[in-house]
mmCIF file of N, CA, C and O in Angstrom:
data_model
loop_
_atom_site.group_PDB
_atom_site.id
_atom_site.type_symbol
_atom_site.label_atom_id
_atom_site.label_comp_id
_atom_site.label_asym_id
_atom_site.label_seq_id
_atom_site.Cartn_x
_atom_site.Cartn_y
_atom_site.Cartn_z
ATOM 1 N N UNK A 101 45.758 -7.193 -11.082
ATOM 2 C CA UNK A 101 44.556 -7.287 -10.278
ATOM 3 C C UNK A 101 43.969 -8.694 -10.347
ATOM 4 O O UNK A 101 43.532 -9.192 -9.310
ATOM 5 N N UNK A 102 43.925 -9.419 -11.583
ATOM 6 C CA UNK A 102 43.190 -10.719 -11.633
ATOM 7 C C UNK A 102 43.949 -11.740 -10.761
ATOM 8 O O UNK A 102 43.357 -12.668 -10.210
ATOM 9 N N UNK A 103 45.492 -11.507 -10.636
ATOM 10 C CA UNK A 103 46.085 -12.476 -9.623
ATOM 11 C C UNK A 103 45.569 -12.137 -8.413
ATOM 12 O O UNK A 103 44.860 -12.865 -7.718
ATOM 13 N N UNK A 104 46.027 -10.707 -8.089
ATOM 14 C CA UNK A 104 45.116 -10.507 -6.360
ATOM 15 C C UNK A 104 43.999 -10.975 -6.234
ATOM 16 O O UNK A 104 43.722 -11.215 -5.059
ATOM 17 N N UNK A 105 43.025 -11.274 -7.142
ATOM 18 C CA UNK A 105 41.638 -11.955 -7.104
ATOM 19 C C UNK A 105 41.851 -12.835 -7.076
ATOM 20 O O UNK A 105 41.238 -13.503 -6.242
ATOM 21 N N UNK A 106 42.635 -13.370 -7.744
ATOM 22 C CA UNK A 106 42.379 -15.216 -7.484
ATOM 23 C C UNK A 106 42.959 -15.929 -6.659
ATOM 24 O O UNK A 106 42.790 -17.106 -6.342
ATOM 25 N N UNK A 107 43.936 -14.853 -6.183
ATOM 26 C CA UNK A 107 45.000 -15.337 -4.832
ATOM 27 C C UNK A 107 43.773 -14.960 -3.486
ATOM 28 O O UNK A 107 43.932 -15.586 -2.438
ATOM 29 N N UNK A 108 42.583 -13.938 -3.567
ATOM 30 C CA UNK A 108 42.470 -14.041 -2.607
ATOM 31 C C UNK A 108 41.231 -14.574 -2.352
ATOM 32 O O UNK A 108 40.452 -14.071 -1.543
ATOM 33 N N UNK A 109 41.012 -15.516 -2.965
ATOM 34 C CA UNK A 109 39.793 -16.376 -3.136
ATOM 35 C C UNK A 109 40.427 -18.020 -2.532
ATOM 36 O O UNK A 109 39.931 -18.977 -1.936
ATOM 37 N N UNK A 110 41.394 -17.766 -2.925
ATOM 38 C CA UNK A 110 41.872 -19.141 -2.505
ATOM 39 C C UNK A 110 42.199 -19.015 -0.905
ATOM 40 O O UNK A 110 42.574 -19.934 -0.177
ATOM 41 N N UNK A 111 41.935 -17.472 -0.491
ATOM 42 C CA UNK A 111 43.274 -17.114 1.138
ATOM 43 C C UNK A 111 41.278 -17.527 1.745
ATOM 44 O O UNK A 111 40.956 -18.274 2.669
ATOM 45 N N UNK A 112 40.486 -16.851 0.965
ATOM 46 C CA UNK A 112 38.789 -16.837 1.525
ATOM 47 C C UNK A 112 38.452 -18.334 2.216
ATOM 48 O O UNK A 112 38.098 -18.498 3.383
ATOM 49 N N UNK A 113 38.685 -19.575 1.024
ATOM 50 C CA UNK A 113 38.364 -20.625 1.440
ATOM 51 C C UNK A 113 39.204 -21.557 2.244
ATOM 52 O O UNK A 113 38.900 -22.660 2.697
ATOM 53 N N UNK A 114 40.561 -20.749 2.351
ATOM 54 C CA UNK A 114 40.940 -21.301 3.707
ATOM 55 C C UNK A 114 41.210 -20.760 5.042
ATOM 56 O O UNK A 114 41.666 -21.153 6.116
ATOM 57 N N UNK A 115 40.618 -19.427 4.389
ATOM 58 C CA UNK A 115 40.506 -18.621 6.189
ATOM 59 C C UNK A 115 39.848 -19.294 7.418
ATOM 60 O O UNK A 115 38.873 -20.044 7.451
ATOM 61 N N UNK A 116 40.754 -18.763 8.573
ATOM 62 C CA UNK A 116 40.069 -19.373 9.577
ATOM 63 C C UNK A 116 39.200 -17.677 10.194
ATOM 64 O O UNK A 116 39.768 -16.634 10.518
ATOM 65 N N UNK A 117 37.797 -17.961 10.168
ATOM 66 C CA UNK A 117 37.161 -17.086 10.528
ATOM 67 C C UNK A 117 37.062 -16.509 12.135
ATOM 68 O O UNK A 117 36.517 -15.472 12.514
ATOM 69 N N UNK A 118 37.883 -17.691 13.071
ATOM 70 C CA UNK A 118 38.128 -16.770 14.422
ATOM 71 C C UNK A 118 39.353 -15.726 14.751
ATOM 72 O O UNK A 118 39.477 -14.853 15.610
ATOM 73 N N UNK A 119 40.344 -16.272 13.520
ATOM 74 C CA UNK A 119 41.675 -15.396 13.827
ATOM 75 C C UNK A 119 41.561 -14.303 12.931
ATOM 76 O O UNK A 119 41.886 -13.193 13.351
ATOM 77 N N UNK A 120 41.152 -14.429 11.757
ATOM 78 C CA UNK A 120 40.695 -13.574 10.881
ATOM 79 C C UNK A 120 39.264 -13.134 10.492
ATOM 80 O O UNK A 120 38.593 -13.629 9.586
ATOM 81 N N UNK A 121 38.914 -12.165 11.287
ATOM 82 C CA UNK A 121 37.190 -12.266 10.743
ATOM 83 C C UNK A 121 36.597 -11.652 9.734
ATOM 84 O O UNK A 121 35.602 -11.987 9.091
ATOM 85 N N UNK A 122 37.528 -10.401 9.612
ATOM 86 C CA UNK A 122 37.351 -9.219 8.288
ATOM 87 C C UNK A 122 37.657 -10.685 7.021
ATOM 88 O O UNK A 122 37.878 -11.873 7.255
ATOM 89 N N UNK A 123 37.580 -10.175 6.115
ATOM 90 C CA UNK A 123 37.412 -10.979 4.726
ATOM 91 C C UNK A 123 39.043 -10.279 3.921
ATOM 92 O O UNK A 123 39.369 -9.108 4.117
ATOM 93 N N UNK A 124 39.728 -11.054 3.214
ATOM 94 C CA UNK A 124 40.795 -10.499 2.729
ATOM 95 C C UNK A 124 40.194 -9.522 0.712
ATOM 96 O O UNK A 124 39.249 -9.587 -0.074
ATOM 97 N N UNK A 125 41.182 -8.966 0.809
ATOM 98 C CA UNK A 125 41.064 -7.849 -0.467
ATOM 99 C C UNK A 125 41.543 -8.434 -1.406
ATOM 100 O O UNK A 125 41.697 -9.638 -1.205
ATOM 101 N N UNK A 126 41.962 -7.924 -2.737
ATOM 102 C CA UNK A 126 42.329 -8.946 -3.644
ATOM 103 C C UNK A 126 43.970 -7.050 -3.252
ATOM 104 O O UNK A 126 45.072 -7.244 -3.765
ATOM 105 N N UNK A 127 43.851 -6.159 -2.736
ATOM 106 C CA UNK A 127 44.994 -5.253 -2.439
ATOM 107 C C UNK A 127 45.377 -5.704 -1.443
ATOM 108 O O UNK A 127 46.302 -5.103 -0.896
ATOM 109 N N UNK A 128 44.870 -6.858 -0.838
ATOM 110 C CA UNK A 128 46.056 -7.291 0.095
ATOM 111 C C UNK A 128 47.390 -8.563 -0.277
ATOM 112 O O UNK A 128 48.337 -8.862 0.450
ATOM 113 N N UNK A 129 47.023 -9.149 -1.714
ATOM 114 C CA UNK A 129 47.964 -9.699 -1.889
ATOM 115 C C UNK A 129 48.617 -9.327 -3.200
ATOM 116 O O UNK A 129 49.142 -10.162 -3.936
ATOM 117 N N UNK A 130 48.561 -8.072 -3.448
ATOM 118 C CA UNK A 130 49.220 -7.124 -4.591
ATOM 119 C C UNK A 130 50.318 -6.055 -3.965
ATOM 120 O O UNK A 130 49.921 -5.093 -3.307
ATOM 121 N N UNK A 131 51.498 -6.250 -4.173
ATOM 122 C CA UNK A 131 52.714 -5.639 -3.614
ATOM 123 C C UNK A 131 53.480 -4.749 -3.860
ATOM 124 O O UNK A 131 54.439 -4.244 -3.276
ATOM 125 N N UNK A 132 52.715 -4.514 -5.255
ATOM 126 C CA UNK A 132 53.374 -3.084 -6.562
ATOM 127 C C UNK A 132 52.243 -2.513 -6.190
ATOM 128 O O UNK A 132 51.176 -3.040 -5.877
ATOM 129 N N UNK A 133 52.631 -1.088 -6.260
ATOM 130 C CA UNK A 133 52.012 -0.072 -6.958
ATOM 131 C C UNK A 133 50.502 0.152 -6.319
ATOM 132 O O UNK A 133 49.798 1.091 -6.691
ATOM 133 N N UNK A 134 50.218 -0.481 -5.657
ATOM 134 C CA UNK A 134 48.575 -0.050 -5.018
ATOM 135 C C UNK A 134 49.420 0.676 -3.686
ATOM 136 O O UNK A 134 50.422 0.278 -3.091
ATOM 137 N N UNK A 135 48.485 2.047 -3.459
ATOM 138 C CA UNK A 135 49.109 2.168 -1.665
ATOM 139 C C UNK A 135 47.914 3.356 -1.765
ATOM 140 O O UNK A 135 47.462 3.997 -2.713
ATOM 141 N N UNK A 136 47.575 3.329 -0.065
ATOM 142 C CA UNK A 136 46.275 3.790 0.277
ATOM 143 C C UNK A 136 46.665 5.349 0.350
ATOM 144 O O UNK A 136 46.129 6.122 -0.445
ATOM 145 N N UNK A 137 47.661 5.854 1.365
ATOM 146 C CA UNK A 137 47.834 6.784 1.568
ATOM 147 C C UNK A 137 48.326 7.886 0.785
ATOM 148 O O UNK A 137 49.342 7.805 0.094
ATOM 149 N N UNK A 138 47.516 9.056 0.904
ATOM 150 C CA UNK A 138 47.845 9.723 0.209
ATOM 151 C C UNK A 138 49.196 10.658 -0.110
ATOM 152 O O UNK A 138 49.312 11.081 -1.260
ATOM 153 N N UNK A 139 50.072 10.945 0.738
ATOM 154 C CA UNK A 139 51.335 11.006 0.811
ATOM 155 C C UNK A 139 52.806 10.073 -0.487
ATOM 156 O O UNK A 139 53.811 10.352 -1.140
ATOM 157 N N UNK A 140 51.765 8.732 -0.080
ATOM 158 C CA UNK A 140 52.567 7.907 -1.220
ATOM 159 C C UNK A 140 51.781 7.723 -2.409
ATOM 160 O O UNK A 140 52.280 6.922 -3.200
ATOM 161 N N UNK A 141 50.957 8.113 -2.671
ATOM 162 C CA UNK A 141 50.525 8.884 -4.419
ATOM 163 C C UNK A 141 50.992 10.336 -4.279
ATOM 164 O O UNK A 141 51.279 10.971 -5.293
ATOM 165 N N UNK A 142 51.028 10.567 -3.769
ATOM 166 C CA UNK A 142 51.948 12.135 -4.186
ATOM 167 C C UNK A 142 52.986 12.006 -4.574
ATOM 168 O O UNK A 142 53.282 12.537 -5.645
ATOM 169 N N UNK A 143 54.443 10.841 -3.462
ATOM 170 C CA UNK A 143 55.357 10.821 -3.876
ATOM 171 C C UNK A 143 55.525 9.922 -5.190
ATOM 172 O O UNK A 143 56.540 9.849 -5.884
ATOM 173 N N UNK A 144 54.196 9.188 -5.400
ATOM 174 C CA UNK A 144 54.705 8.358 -7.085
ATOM 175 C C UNK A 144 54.640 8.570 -7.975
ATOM 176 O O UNK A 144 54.851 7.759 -8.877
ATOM 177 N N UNK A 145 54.237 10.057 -8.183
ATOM 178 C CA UNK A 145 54.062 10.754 -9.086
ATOM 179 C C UNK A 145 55.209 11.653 -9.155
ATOM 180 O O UNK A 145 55.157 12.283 -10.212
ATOM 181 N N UNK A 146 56.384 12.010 -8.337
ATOM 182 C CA UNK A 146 57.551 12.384 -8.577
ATOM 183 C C UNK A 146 58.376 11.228 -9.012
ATOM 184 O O UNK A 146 58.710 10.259 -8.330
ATOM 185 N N UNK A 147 58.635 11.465 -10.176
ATOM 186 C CA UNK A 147 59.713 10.648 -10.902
ATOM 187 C C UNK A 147 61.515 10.689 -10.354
ATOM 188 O O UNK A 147 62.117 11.728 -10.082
ATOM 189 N N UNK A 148 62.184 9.096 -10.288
ATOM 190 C CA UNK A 148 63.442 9.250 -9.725
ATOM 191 C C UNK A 148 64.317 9.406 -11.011
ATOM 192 O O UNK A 148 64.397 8.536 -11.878
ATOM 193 N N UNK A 149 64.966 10.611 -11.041
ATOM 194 C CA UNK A 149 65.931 10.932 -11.945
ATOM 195 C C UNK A 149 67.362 10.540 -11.222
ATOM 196 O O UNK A 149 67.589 10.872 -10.059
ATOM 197 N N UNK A 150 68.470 9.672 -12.168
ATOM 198 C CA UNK A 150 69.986 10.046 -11.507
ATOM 199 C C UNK A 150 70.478 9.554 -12.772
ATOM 200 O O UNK A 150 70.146 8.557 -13.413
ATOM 201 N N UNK A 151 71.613 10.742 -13.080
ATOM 202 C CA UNK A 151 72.074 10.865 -13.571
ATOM 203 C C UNK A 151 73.109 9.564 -14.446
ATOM 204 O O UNK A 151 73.449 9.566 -15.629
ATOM 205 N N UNK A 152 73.378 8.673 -13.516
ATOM 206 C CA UNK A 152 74.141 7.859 -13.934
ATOM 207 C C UNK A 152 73.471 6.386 -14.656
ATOM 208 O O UNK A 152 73.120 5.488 -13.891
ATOM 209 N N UNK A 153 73.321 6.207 -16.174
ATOM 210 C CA UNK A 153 72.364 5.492 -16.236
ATOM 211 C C UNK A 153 72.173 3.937 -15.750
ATOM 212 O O UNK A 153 71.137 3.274 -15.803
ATOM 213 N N UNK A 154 73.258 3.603 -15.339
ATOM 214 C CA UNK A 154 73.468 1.729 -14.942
ATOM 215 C C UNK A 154 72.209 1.678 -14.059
ATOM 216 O O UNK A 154 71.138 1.083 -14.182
ATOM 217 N N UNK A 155 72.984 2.966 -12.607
ATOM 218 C CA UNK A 155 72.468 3.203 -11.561
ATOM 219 C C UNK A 155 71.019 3.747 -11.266
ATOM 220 O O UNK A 155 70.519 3.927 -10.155
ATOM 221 N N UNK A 156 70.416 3.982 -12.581
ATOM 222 C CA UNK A 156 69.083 4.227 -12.881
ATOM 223 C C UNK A 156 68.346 2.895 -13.505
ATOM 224 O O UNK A 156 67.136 2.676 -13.460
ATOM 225 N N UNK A 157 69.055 2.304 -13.922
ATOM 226 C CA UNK A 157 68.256 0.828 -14.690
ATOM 227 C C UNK A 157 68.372 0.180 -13.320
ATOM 228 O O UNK A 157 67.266 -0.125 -12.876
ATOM 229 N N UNK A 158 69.554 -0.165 -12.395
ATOM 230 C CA UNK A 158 69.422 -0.929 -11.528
ATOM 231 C C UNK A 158 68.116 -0.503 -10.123
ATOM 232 O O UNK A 158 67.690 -1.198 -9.200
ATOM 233 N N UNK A 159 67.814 0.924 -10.536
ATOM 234 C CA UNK A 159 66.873 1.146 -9.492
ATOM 235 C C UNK A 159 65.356 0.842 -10.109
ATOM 236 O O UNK A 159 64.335 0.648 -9.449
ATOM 237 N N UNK A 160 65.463 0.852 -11.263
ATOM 238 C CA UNK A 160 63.772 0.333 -11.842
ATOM 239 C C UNK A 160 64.140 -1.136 -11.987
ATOM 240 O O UNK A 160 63.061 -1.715 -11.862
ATOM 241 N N UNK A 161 64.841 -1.812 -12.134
ATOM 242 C CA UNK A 161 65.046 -3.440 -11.981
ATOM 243 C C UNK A 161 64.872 -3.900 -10.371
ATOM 244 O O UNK A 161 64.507 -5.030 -10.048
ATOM 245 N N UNK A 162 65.121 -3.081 -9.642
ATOM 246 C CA UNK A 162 64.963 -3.168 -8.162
ATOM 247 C C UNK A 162 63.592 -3.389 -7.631
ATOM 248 O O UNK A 162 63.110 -4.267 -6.914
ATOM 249 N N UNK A 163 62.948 -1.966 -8.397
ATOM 250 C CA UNK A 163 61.864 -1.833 -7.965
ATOM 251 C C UNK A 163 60.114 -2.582 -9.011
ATOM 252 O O UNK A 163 58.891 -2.565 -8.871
ATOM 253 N N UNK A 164 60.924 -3.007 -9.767
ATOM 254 C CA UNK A 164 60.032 -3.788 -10.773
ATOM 255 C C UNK A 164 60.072 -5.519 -10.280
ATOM 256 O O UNK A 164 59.186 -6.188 -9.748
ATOM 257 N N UNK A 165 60.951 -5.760 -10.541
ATOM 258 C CA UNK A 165 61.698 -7.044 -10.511
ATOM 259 C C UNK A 165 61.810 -7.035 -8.541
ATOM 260 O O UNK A 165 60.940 -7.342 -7.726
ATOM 261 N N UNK A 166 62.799 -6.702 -8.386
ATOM 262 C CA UNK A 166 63.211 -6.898 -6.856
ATOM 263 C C UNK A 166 64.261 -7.743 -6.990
ATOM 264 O O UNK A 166 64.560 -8.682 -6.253
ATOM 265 N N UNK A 167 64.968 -7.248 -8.259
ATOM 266 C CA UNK A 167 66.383 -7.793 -7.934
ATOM 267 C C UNK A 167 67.631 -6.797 -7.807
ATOM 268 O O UNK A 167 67.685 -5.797 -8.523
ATOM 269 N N UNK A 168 68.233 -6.977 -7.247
ATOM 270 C CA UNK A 168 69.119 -6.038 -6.386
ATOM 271 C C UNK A 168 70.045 -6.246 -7.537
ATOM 272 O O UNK A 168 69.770 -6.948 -8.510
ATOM 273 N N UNK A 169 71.405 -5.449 -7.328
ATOM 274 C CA UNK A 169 72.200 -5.073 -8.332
ATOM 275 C C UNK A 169 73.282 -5.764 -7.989
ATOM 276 O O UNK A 169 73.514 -5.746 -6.780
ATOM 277 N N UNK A 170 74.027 -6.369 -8.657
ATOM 278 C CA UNK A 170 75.017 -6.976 -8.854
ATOM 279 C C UNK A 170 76.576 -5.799 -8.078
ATOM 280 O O UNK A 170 76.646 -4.574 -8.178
ATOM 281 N N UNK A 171 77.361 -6.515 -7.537
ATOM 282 C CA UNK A 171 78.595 -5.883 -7.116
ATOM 283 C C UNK A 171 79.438 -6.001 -7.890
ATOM 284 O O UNK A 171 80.277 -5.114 -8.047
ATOM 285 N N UNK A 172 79.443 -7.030 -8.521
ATOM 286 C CA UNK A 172 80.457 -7.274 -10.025
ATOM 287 C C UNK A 172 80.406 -5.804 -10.821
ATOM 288 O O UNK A 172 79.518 -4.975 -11.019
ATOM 289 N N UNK A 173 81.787 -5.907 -11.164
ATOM 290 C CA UNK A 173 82.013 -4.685 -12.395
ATOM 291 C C UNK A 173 82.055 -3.365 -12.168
ATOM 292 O O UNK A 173 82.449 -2.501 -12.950
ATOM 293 N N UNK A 174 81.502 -3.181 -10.718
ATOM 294 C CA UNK A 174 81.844 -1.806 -10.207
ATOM 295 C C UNK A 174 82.915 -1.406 -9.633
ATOM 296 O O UNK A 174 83.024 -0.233 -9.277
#
């Protein structure tokens, strides 16, 4: 949260107030884990189980990180 704040303090003093007139959020420049709708807090509260564990580390490295999984070794 303190980065979305300070990222959007810096987006404040260089907004241009005719293209943008609403004021920015400090949830608009946070990309994890905040989401409005309620549908997607329902689904983040179901946990992804699979069985295979590589293929389970590479999906929380995906989704933490945002680094995709290597093709090597498979």
């Amino acid at each position: 949260m303190r980065h979305g704040e300070a990222t959007r303090v810096l987006a404040e003093i260089n907004r241009n107030r005719k293209e943008r007139p609403e004021p920015y959020k400090a949830q608009d420049f946070i990309f994890w884990g905040i989401r409005s709708d309620a549908k997607a807090a329902n689904d983040a509260a179901e946990p992804v189980l699979i069985s295979d564990k590589k293929a389970q580390s590479d999906l929380i490295r995906a989704h933490i990180f945002g680094i995709q999984p290597s093709k090597k070794g498979r």
